[in-house]
XYZ file of C-alpha atoms in Angstrom:
706
model
C 0.000 0.000 0.000
C 2.997 2.291 0.521
C 3.585 2.395 -3.246
C 0.009 3.492 -3.841
C 0.286 6.135 -1.141
C 3.351 7.561 -2.916
C 1.930 7.245 -6.441
C 3.636 10.079 -8.363
C 2.047 12.720 -10.536
C 3.516 13.205 -13.999
C 4.807 16.614 -15.009
C 2.015 18.007 -17.154
C 0.261 21.278 -17.882
C -2.364 20.654 -15.166
C -0.925 20.970 -11.646
C -2.325 19.719 -8.351
C -1.580 22.472 -5.848
C -3.034 20.438 -2.995
C -4.813 17.116 -2.480
C -6.697 16.498 0.741
C -9.562 14.471 2.123
C -12.483 15.606 4.243
C -14.302 13.262 6.581
C -18.005 13.592 7.263
C -20.062 16.617 6.276
C -18.015 19.565 5.026
C -17.991 22.816 3.081
C -18.443 20.990 -0.248
C -20.546 17.936 0.547
C -22.596 16.074 3.119
C -20.177 13.117 2.983
C -16.453 12.337 2.790
C -14.624 13.729 -0.240
C -11.273 14.134 -1.936
C -10.569 17.751 -2.815
C -7.929 18.513 -5.447
C -6.948 22.155 -5.785
C -6.209 22.080 -9.502
C -4.374 24.733 -11.492
C -5.370 24.483 -15.156
C -2.320 26.539 -16.156
C -2.325 27.189 -19.920
C -5.706 25.442 -20.184
C -7.567 27.982 -18.054
C -10.757 28.840 -19.933
C -9.740 26.420 -22.727
C -12.706 24.172 -23.414
C -12.355 20.547 -24.471
C -14.007 21.288 -27.807
C -10.996 23.497 -28.608
C -8.389 20.844 -27.748
C -7.532 18.803 -30.892
C -8.732 15.161 -30.710
C -9.298 15.355 -26.946
C -12.857 14.014 -27.115
C -11.882 11.088 -29.344
C -8.857 10.162 -27.232
C -10.819 10.312 -23.976
C -13.615 8.192 -25.400
C -11.098 5.635 -26.680
C -9.128 5.295 -23.432
C -12.105 5.296 -21.026
C -15.244 4.332 -22.994
C -17.161 3.432 -19.814
C -17.556 7.164 -19.160
C -20.549 6.787 -21.481
C -22.515 5.760 -18.381
C -22.087 9.223 -16.827
C -25.257 11.252 -17.311
C -23.784 14.567 -16.118
C -26.141 17.560 -16.344
C -27.653 16.203 -19.581
C -29.455 13.571 -17.515
C -29.018 10.534 -19.750
C -26.316 7.991 -20.747
C -23.677 9.640 -22.870
C -24.429 12.993 -21.294
C -20.890 13.586 -20.069
C -19.387 12.733 -23.456
C -21.841 15.198 -24.989
C -20.539 17.875 -22.615
C -16.924 17.045 -23.552
C -17.697 17.187 -27.271
C -19.552 20.489 -26.943
C -16.909 21.896 -24.610
C -16.216 21.763 -20.873
C -13.213 22.607 -18.712
C -10.550 20.056 -17.806
C -11.262 20.245 -14.086
C -14.719 18.830 -14.813
C -13.121 16.049 -16.896
C -10.682 15.172 -14.091
C -13.594 14.901 -11.661
C -15.491 12.408 -13.847
C -12.378 10.340 -14.592
C -11.613 10.014 -10.858
C -15.155 8.821 -10.219
C -15.100 6.328 -13.108
C -11.742 4.798 -12.134
C -13.161 4.012 -8.701
C -16.371 2.669 -10.253
C -14.415 0.307 -12.529
C -12.721 -1.048 -9.404
C -16.061 -1.829 -7.773
C -16.387 1.397 -5.773
C -19.318 3.279 -7.283
C -19.003 6.664 -5.581
C -21.212 8.501 -8.113
C -20.777 12.034 -6.767
C -18.545 14.932 -7.708
C -18.445 18.595 -8.598
C -15.931 21.186 -9.723
C -15.939 24.751 -8.399
C -13.949 27.896 -9.097
C -11.762 29.316 -6.345
C -10.865 32.943 -5.750
C -7.673 32.423 -7.778
C -8.027 32.650 -11.580
C -7.443 29.310 -13.288
C -7.579 27.341 -10.037
C -10.493 25.003 -9.312
C -11.563 22.700 -6.523
C -12.193 19.252 -8.001
C -14.417 17.369 -5.568
C -15.452 13.705 -5.569
C -16.528 11.048 -3.085
C -14.532 8.043 -1.947
C -15.218 4.771 -0.140
C -11.608 4.461 0.978
C -9.331 7.422 1.566
C -6.254 5.898 -0.099
C -8.324 4.707 -3.065
C -9.820 8.179 -3.445
C -6.453 9.928 -3.416
C -4.948 7.362 -5.777
C -7.903 7.700 -8.174
C -7.590 11.490 -8.093
C -3.887 11.359 -8.935
C -4.481 8.770 -11.647
C -7.271 10.884 -13.148
C -4.964 13.889 -13.318
C -2.214 11.741 -14.868
C -4.663 10.393 -17.449
C -5.831 13.872 -18.485
C -2.248 15.175 -18.652
C -1.253 12.098 -20.681
C -3.969 12.867 -23.234
C -2.776 16.464 -23.474
C 0.861 15.353 -23.928
C 0.080 12.369 -26.217
C 1.631 9.959 -23.697
C 0.480 6.348 -23.164
C -1.626 5.615 -20.087
C -2.474 2.144 -18.717
C -6.034 2.286 -17.373
C -6.097 -1.448 -16.608
C -3.065 -1.118 -14.360
C -4.693 1.713 -12.436
C -7.941 -0.226 -12.000
C -6.011 -3.310 -10.839
C -4.241 -1.156 -8.243
C -7.565 0.245 -7.042
C -8.960 -3.295 -6.759
C -5.967 -4.242 -4.620
C -6.546 -1.188 -2.426
C -10.244 -2.101 -2.204
C -9.512 -5.651 -1.111
C -6.842 -4.604 1.346
C -8.600 -1.675 2.968
C -12.356 -1.642 2.475
C -14.599 -3.167 5.088
C -15.375 -6.820 4.484
C -18.835 -7.772 3.203
C -20.104 -8.653 6.682
C -18.860 -5.430 8.270
C -20.136 -3.320 5.374
C -23.562 -4.934 5.645
C -23.621 -4.294 9.393
C -22.727 -0.638 8.835
C -25.471 -0.334 6.184
C -28.008 -1.904 8.551
C -26.941 0.528 11.289
C -27.299 3.511 8.942
C -30.787 2.301 8.031
C -31.635 2.438 11.736
C -30.093 5.916 12.079
C -27.220 4.583 14.185
C -23.978 6.552 13.718
C -20.757 4.579 13.269
C -17.001 5.007 13.277
C -14.244 2.899 11.790
C -11.635 2.355 14.496
C -8.809 0.696 12.545
C -7.718 -0.269 9.043
C -9.454 -3.613 9.230
C -12.953 -4.403 10.514
C -13.087 -2.878 13.999
C -16.261 -0.771 14.004
C -18.036 1.343 16.606
C -21.813 1.516 16.322
C -23.498 4.255 18.316
C -21.782 6.966 20.346
C -20.814 7.739 23.927
C -21.850 5.283 26.591
C -24.382 3.720 24.236
C -21.831 2.478 21.720
C -21.043 -1.115 20.834
C -17.921 -2.351 19.075
C -17.704 -5.122 16.517
C -14.873 -6.774 14.644
C -16.282 -8.563 11.611
C -19.186 -10.427 13.273
C -17.694 -10.544 16.775
C -19.237 -8.178 19.328
C -18.411 -6.659 22.697
C -20.629 -9.346 24.189
C -19.086 -12.317 22.393
C -17.546 -14.691 24.938
C -13.752 -14.990 24.661
C -14.034 -18.457 26.208
C -16.653 -19.344 23.591
C -14.286 -18.236 20.808
C -11.466 -20.324 22.289
C -13.706 -23.391 22.534
C -14.829 -23.029 18.914
C -11.195 -22.683 17.781
C -10.391 -26.015 19.443
C -12.247 -28.594 17.364
C -11.737 -31.413 19.896
C -13.064 -29.322 22.779
C -16.016 -28.258 20.614
C -16.970 -31.882 19.953
C -16.762 -32.744 23.649
C -18.933 -29.783 24.655
C -21.525 -30.670 22.014
C -21.639 -34.337 22.913
C -22.030 -33.515 26.602
C -25.039 -31.367 25.664
C -26.690 -34.078 23.593
C -25.953 -32.448 20.248
C -24.974 -35.006 17.577
C -21.265 -34.659 16.804
C -18.869 -37.159 15.206
C -16.649 -39.301 17.417
C -13.295 -37.487 17.490
C -9.895 -38.116 19.099
C -6.449 -36.535 18.990
C -3.826 -38.705 17.297
C -0.039 -38.603 17.435
C 0.959 -41.245 14.928
C -0.216 -43.479 12.112
C -0.842 -46.443 14.418
C -3.382 -44.432 16.411
C -5.099 -43.368 13.204
C -5.376 -46.940 11.987
C -6.612 -48.144 15.374
C -9.287 -45.415 15.355
C -10.383 -46.444 11.848
C -10.742 -50.069 12.955
C -12.825 -49.050 15.977
C -15.104 -46.833 13.871
C -15.582 -49.531 11.250
C -16.222 -46.769 8.753
C -14.171 -44.188 6.810
C -12.473 -41.481 8.858
C -11.472 -37.837 8.510
C -8.106 -36.376 9.461
C -7.894 -32.629 10.106
C -5.662 -30.100 11.883
C -6.907 -29.341 15.387
C -6.957 -25.612 14.649
C -7.381 -25.534 10.853
C -9.875 -23.527 8.830
C -11.360 -23.328 5.337
C -10.749 -27.036 4.761
C -6.957 -26.651 4.784
C -5.213 -29.852 5.794
C -8.447 -31.857 5.807
C -8.789 -35.293 4.188
C -12.179 -36.992 3.908
C -13.500 -40.556 3.671
C -10.174 -42.268 4.393
C -10.019 -46.079 4.470
C -6.771 -47.196 2.861
C -3.809 -47.251 5.342
C -1.494 -45.642 2.800
C -3.992 -42.838 2.176
C -4.368 -42.362 5.935
C -0.591 -42.034 6.252
C -0.441 -39.398 3.521
C -3.383 -37.530 5.073
C -1.665 -37.475 8.484
C 1.442 -35.902 6.959
C -0.719 -33.416 5.041
C -2.621 -32.317 8.152
C 0.639 -31.744 10.042
C 1.615 -29.133 7.460
C -1.042 -26.938 9.064
C -0.935 -28.003 12.732
C 1.199 -30.547 14.570
C -1.882 -31.528 16.551
C -4.139 -33.693 14.376
C -7.664 -34.978 14.959
C -9.161 -38.217 13.708
C -12.912 -38.097 13.257
C -15.539 -40.505 11.996
C -16.660 -39.572 8.496
C -20.280 -38.403 8.145
C -21.626 -38.690 4.614
C -24.075 -36.112 3.289
C -24.467 -32.505 2.207
C -22.623 -29.643 3.879
C -24.748 -26.880 5.403
C -23.896 -23.662 7.203
C -26.489 -22.466 9.728
C -26.108 -18.973 11.128
C -27.170 -18.324 14.722
C -27.567 -14.726 15.930
C -28.480 -14.002 19.542
C -28.828 -17.776 20.006
C -31.594 -17.978 17.371
C -31.340 -19.426 13.890
C -31.141 -16.562 11.405
C -30.299 -18.271 8.119
C -29.143 -21.533 6.558
C -27.430 -22.382 3.270
C -26.355 -25.475 1.390
C -22.666 -25.060 0.510
C -21.243 -26.439 -2.712
C -17.442 -26.449 -3.172
C -16.139 -25.182 -6.518
C -15.851 -28.030 -8.985
C -15.136 -28.705 -12.638
C -17.277 -30.777 -14.959
C -15.376 -32.331 -17.851
C -16.415 -32.076 -21.487
C -13.706 -34.214 -23.058
C -12.291 -31.158 -24.819
C -10.847 -28.702 -22.336
C -7.998 -29.034 -19.858
C -8.285 -28.456 -16.119
C -6.627 -25.049 -16.543
C -9.056 -24.082 -19.300
C -12.068 -25.210 -17.274
C -10.905 -23.129 -14.305
C -10.646 -20.155 -16.665
C -14.202 -20.770 -17.837
C -15.381 -20.990 -14.224
C -13.755 -17.664 -13.379
C -15.188 -16.038 -16.498
C -18.556 -15.974 -14.740
C -19.267 -12.210 -14.433
C -20.479 -12.793 -10.871
C -16.947 -13.786 -9.836
C -14.408 -11.184 -8.823
C -11.087 -10.825 -7.049
C -11.331 -11.073 -3.262
C -14.574 -11.221 -1.319
C -16.388 -8.046 -2.404
C -18.031 -9.550 -5.505
C -21.117 -11.788 -5.522
C -18.843 -14.819 -5.985
C -15.094 -15.109 -5.484
C -12.702 -16.284 -8.157
C -11.503 -19.861 -7.799
C -7.841 -19.815 -6.845
C -5.781 -22.944 -7.457
C -4.111 -23.387 -4.060
C -2.413 -26.183 -2.106
C -5.748 -27.899 -1.421
C -6.666 -27.824 -5.114
C -3.238 -29.144 -6.069
C -3.591 -32.053 -3.645
C -7.049 -32.948 -4.922
C -5.608 -32.958 -8.450
C -2.538 -35.009 -7.563
C -4.645 -37.625 -5.756
C -6.069 -38.518 -9.177
C -2.621 -38.206 -10.772
C -3.918 -35.265 -12.843
C -2.165 -32.070 -13.901
C -3.448 -28.723 -15.123
C -3.053 -30.065 -18.665
C -5.343 -33.059 -18.046
C -8.520 -33.184 -20.148
C -11.434 -34.397 -18.011
C -13.776 -37.020 -19.426
C -17.277 -35.828 -20.402
C -19.360 -35.517 -17.216
C -16.404 -36.199 -14.910
C -16.590 -34.048 -11.747
C -13.374 -32.742 -10.186
C -13.702 -30.830 -6.884
C -11.233 -27.967 -6.430
C -11.861 -27.438 -2.693
C -13.227 -29.462 0.215
C -15.010 -26.452 1.685
C -17.919 -24.648 0.077
C -16.903 -21.357 1.704
C -17.567 -18.461 -0.663
C -14.058 -17.107 -0.081
C -12.734 -20.217 -1.837
C -15.074 -19.887 -4.783
C -17.880 -22.006 -3.360
C -21.576 -21.419 -3.923
C -24.437 -21.109 -1.440
C -28.116 -21.991 -1.798
C -30.476 -20.615 0.828
C -32.448 -23.344 2.653
C -33.593 -21.393 5.716
C -37.268 -22.176 5.241
C -36.574 -25.909 5.016
C -34.697 -26.405 8.299
C -36.231 -29.188 10.414
C -37.544 -27.901 13.802
C -35.419 -30.367 15.812
C -32.348 -29.459 13.772
C -33.084 -25.794 14.445
C -33.312 -26.516 18.180
C -30.064 -28.523 18.199
C -28.160 -25.862 16.259
C -29.358 -23.066 18.558
C -28.424 -25.260 21.534
C -24.984 -25.875 20.041
C -24.279 -22.130 19.850
C -25.473 -21.618 23.417
C -23.475 -24.446 25.005
C -20.297 -23.365 23.205
C -21.049 -19.802 24.299
C -21.254 -17.830 21.037
C -23.967 -15.208 20.585
C -23.118 -15.214 16.868
C -22.060 -18.573 15.448
C -21.680 -20.343 12.138
C -22.694 -23.949 12.735
C -21.454 -26.437 10.138
C -23.495 -29.603 9.823
C -23.464 -32.573 7.492
C -26.780 -34.273 6.763
C -28.547 -35.996 3.904
C -31.288 -33.378 4.070
C -31.752 -30.172 6.037
C -35.436 -31.087 6.257
C -34.578 -34.157 8.330
C -33.800 -34.108 12.060
C -30.115 -34.395 12.901
C -31.105 -37.079 15.378
C -32.125 -39.240 12.424
C -28.819 -38.860 10.602
C -26.157 -36.183 10.464
C -23.983 -34.248 12.886
C -22.600 -30.868 13.834
C -19.059 -30.862 12.443
C -17.762 -27.475 13.609
C -18.783 -24.234 15.320
C -17.281 -21.050 13.914
C -16.832 -17.732 15.697
C -17.045 -14.572 13.538
C -18.991 -16.327 10.749
C -19.095 -14.750 7.298
C -22.489 -13.174 6.480
C -21.830 -12.976 2.742
C -23.309 -16.381 1.894
C -26.591 -15.333 3.525
C -26.646 -11.747 2.277
C -25.980 -12.739 -1.351
C -26.616 -16.461 -1.796
C -25.931 -17.879 -5.233
C -29.482 -19.189 -5.293
C -32.509 -18.688 -3.078
C -33.677 -15.880 -0.847
C -31.287 -13.305 0.616
C -31.568 -12.923 4.374
C -31.243 -9.703 6.368
C -28.747 -11.201 8.793
C -26.935 -7.875 9.234
C -30.230 -6.328 10.362
C -30.684 -9.198 12.848
C -27.146 -8.590 14.101
C -27.803 -4.880 14.679
C -31.134 -5.666 16.376
C -29.260 -7.945 18.763
C -26.905 -5.102 19.700
C -29.602 -2.425 19.773
C -33.092 -3.858 20.410
C -35.990 -1.660 19.246
C -36.303 1.318 21.567
C -32.745 1.064 22.902
C -30.631 4.230 23.047
C -28.046 4.251 20.264
C -26.368 7.643 20.496
C -25.775 10.476 22.903
C -27.151 13.960 22.198
C -24.603 16.111 20.379
C -24.511 19.932 20.557
C -22.412 21.770 17.954
C -21.732 25.520 18.236
C -20.131 27.679 15.566
C -19.715 31.419 15.043
C -17.070 34.092 15.003
C -17.575 35.181 18.618
C -19.064 33.682 21.769
C -18.581 29.974 21.078
C -16.638 29.170 24.245
C -19.081 30.844 26.677
C -22.010 29.149 24.914
C -20.404 25.722 25.047
C -19.421 26.124 28.702
C -22.910 27.228 29.704
C -24.576 24.346 27.850
C -22.147 21.897 29.482
C -22.835 23.369 32.923
C -26.606 23.077 32.541
C -26.395 19.496 31.273
C -24.034 18.501 34.069
C -26.285 20.104 36.680
C -29.184 18.082 35.246
C -27.235 14.878 35.895
C -25.760 14.157 32.475
C -22.173 12.930 32.192
C -21.042 15.484 29.631
C -17.984 15.738 27.418
C -16.846 19.009 25.881
C -14.261 20.214 23.365
C -13.303 23.871 23.203
C -10.436 26.066 22.097
C -8.714 25.321 25.404
C -9.042 21.552 25.610
C -11.009 18.343 26.029
C -13.175 17.985 29.119
C -14.908 14.923 30.518
C -17.177 16.121 33.288
C -15.257 18.790 35.202
C -11.837 17.361 34.345
C -9.693 18.699 31.529
C -7.902 15.710 30.002
C -6.232 17.445 27.043
C -5.077 21.026 26.628
C -4.859 23.120 23.478
C -7.301 24.018 20.736
C -9.621 21.025 20.292
C -12.282 22.819 18.215
C -11.318 20.851 15.118
C -12.743 17.811 13.301
C -9.958 15.487 14.463
C -10.967 16.014 18.103
C -14.645 15.182 17.622
C -14.009 11.427 17.531
C -12.520 11.625 21.032
C -15.963 12.510 22.352
C -17.878 10.139 20.114
C -15.734 7.196 21.263
C -15.766 8.004 24.971
C -17.664 5.240 26.854
C -18.270 7.324 29.981
C -20.399 10.183 28.677
C -24.033 10.462 27.643
C -23.907 13.995 26.208
C -21.353 15.981 24.177
C -20.921 19.716 23.492
C -18.500 21.008 20.864
C -17.027 24.225 19.638
C -16.940 23.875 15.859
C -14.563 26.333 14.223
C -15.347 27.374 10.662
C -11.665 26.875 9.783
C -12.032 23.171 10.514
C -15.201 22.953 8.430
C -13.377 24.408 5.428
C -10.184 22.418 5.874
C -11.446 18.986 6.964
C -15.200 18.985 7.534
C -17.273 18.619 10.677
C -15.834 15.355 11.971
C -19.356 14.074 12.641
C -22.346 13.371 10.410
C -25.277 14.872 12.317
C -25.816 16.743 15.585
C -28.981 16.969 17.681
C -28.578 20.721 18.086
C -26.646 22.915 15.661
C -26.051 26.517 16.768
C -24.833 29.382 14.562
C -24.125 32.430 16.752
C -22.879 35.098 14.351
C -20.074 35.823 11.956
C -17.557 38.582 11.536
C -16.486 39.439 7.936
C -12.922 39.869 9.194
C -12.906 36.374 10.689
C -11.624 34.154 7.892
C -12.611 35.986 4.713
C -9.645 35.808 2.348
C -8.300 32.500 3.666
C -8.669 29.082 1.993
C -11.670 29.425 -0.325
C -13.481 31.970 1.839
C -13.342 34.786 -0.725
C -16.545 36.584 0.165
C -18.635 37.000 3.290
C -21.241 34.703 1.708
C -18.592 31.949 1.576
C -18.026 32.288 5.321
C -21.757 32.036 5.951
C -21.944 29.006 3.650
C -19.217 27.259 5.664
C -20.906 27.925 8.992
C -24.271 26.852 7.572
C -23.010 23.260 7.515
C -23.488 23.180 11.297
C -27.145 24.188 10.928
C -27.779 21.843 8.016
C -26.216 18.692 9.465
C -28.807 18.253 12.208
C -31.095 15.256 12.657
C -34.600 15.866 11.340
C -35.952 15.607 14.878
C -33.261 17.977 16.190
C -33.006 21.774 16.376
C -31.097 24.469 14.512
C -30.562 27.520 16.733
C -29.989 30.630 14.600
C -29.327 34.339 15.059
C -32.353 36.227 13.709
C -30.435 39.520 13.739
C -27.920 38.595 11.030
C -29.506 38.171 7.566
C -26.948 35.654 6.274
C -27.455 33.480 9.351
C -31.214 33.838 9.084
C -31.105 32.682 5.462
C -29.748 29.336 6.672
C -33.240 28.472 7.894
C -34.262 27.936 4.267
C -31.803 25.022 3.931
C -32.408 23.072 7.142
C -34.734 20.122 7.747
C -34.806 20.357 11.530
C -36.933 22.704 13.602
C -35.528 26.223 13.851
C -35.200 28.097 17.144
C -34.372 31.803 16.870
C -32.595 34.190 19.190
C -32.449 37.973 18.934
C -31.542 41.098 20.872
C -34.563 42.840 19.348
C -37.978 41.961 20.792
C -39.597 43.425 17.674
C -37.549 41.402 15.199
C -40.120 40.651 12.518
C -38.684 37.285 11.536
C -38.704 36.134 15.146
C -42.175 37.507 15.881
C -43.702 35.792 12.838
C -42.012 32.526 13.843
C -43.353 32.699 17.402
C -46.842 33.627 16.186
C -46.817 30.352 14.235
C -46.061 28.455 17.446
C -42.280 28.509 17.075
C -39.678 28.937 19.806
C -37.185 31.708 20.503
C -35.127 33.539 23.096
C -35.200 37.332 22.927
C -34.154 40.390 24.877
C -36.745 42.918 26.011
C -34.675 45.638 27.550
C -32.471 43.890 30.126
C -34.799 40.903 30.436
C -34.135 37.679 28.551
C -37.327 35.818 27.625
C -38.180 32.373 26.293
C -41.051 32.466 23.819
C -43.109 29.576 22.503
C -46.307 30.475 20.707
C -48.313 32.620 23.107
C -46.209 31.543 26.128
C -43.690 34.029 27.480
C -41.265 33.090 30.252
C -38.729 35.423 31.844
C -35.389 33.639 32.166
C -33.004 36.205 33.653
C -32.491 39.877 34.318
C -29.085 40.604 32.752
C -27.757 42.914 35.508
C -28.221 40.023 37.961
C -25.447 38.170 36.129
C -22.827 40.735 37.194
C -21.287 40.765 33.714
C -20.152 43.848 31.853
C -21.820 43.318 28.485
C -20.166 46.293 26.771
C -18.048 44.977 23.916
C -19.293 41.451 24.693
C -21.886 41.022 21.958
C -20.521 37.588 21.146
C -20.924 36.514 24.767
C -24.499 37.823 24.774
C -25.228 35.844 21.589
C -23.751 32.797 23.297
C -25.990 33.275 26.336
C -29.160 33.596 24.274
C -28.291 30.619 22.073
C -27.355 28.467 25.069
C -30.663 29.259 26.766
C -32.449 28.336 23.525
């Protein structure tokens, strides 16, 4: 991944002055983006229609751009814009999006905007993964510069690199499905590492998951499931059918076990997975000897187990209840008398449903050590031509990661089998378990034939979410419902305060009131991070990077934040939605002329993000005295609460007459208004504060009361 991080830009007429990412809602978008500050150089105000052969070359090198509708609103719309004439920043944006789409990351959002500097544009587009987004942006710029310089450009190589980034860094299918199910429930989430450690919810209400493990998953249960011999013993003690299993040290013990069973046996590593090191249906002493040596390649401790004939099924248990069941079919070749093993594998992988890694509907079949052994057992090679109708398995496991296929059979599970599988998960101690059984039919009780072969912690959801055949099951939704039953709290209230003046007093007052009401409250301000009354970090924490410190804290049930407009412009909010968004005021001298804040309207637009990114059931608290703040009310979906120093403010009065809420000064008295109700809150002189020159503090007081 280091090479992709350091992917170089070629020296071309278009220059990237800066490339950065923004997390969460931001000045440009409601979601995470890559922002390239692009200098068009000699191509400023040069439209693509005026660049010789540019349209033809772009269409030839990236024909899939035909799918981009652009402002035309139909397929081919973007190409129409290029042919008629558009600027190269717009082209770079669409290329960056399409490169990610070709790699299986359909981000489908972008825009290009002028900056205050002539010839310089902000090229904006979404990303699923930060590294993939930056790499795609650089590659898009290199592609456009290559077209301008008549240099070759390898699109396939770029897409392959993005696929590798996707497989190495994106959430796995199970984790992604869990996140999607949480979002559907309105549960906020955070990614805590580069792999699959996820936080669902915020503050003291949060739960953490890694893949399909949870905070509540028993460590002892995981250890039992990892030890196949211990698993069998626990199951047998509980009356769950499981094959007779022993640990063996040598060939003599294996042969003795086979004689006692009077049936074929299985040899497997004690701690193996995905069928590695497993040999099935062994009877011949020589084959048993080879299988013992094979198993020891994966674990020196080997188990001998009676062989159970039948179909392989995976049953998923969530919260100790059966959630889904599939019939698993290992990848296999069927001979036609014409094609070699290698050619048949190529045909198998040509299925458009198959892709690299585990993000596609089906995984490509990789010829690994298990496949090689299955081939060599028949004395075949990759050049062997299979007889017509001859079946050659390529794996022992039907796991989708190995190229297997899954057929949903949930509705056919026998009631006694359901009971035994749920009991198996409970006695092992796994709240989420993948139970592997072998039986002639899933519609038949295990007590009449069949057995539980293994219990798996952190089972893959993919086979149930996207089975090859049969009904998809909402197992991720079941998982989230287990963590957060209907009606359970999922997030702490979040208060976000922005403005040029008065943020710190407002945040401190809100924190004080919440704490006095009994809430364990966290706070970030320009002077540090506070949990309760204790300051744990010093320095300016009013930036997006500090927000996660509050969201992840397991001891608080409320959070109050100063949100500086500089952070919004540079990195975004750092959160998706707040329960209360407060815009106090803005000073034209506070930030205008920096970054892309060219005009006072730009500053207001940046601060408006705080008011806009509020839950629908939340509140946007706005200053009715400043027209540019008041205009924000037209873009919010939450209920607006006004504050004003003028009791006769027409906007505020009309709002209150309609039943709305507001705080307002009448002389030295601060009132709370709601419809026809009027409540005196405080007489300002009683606060012993000199308000002269403290307009920002007064705004903060009124907004905090609101």
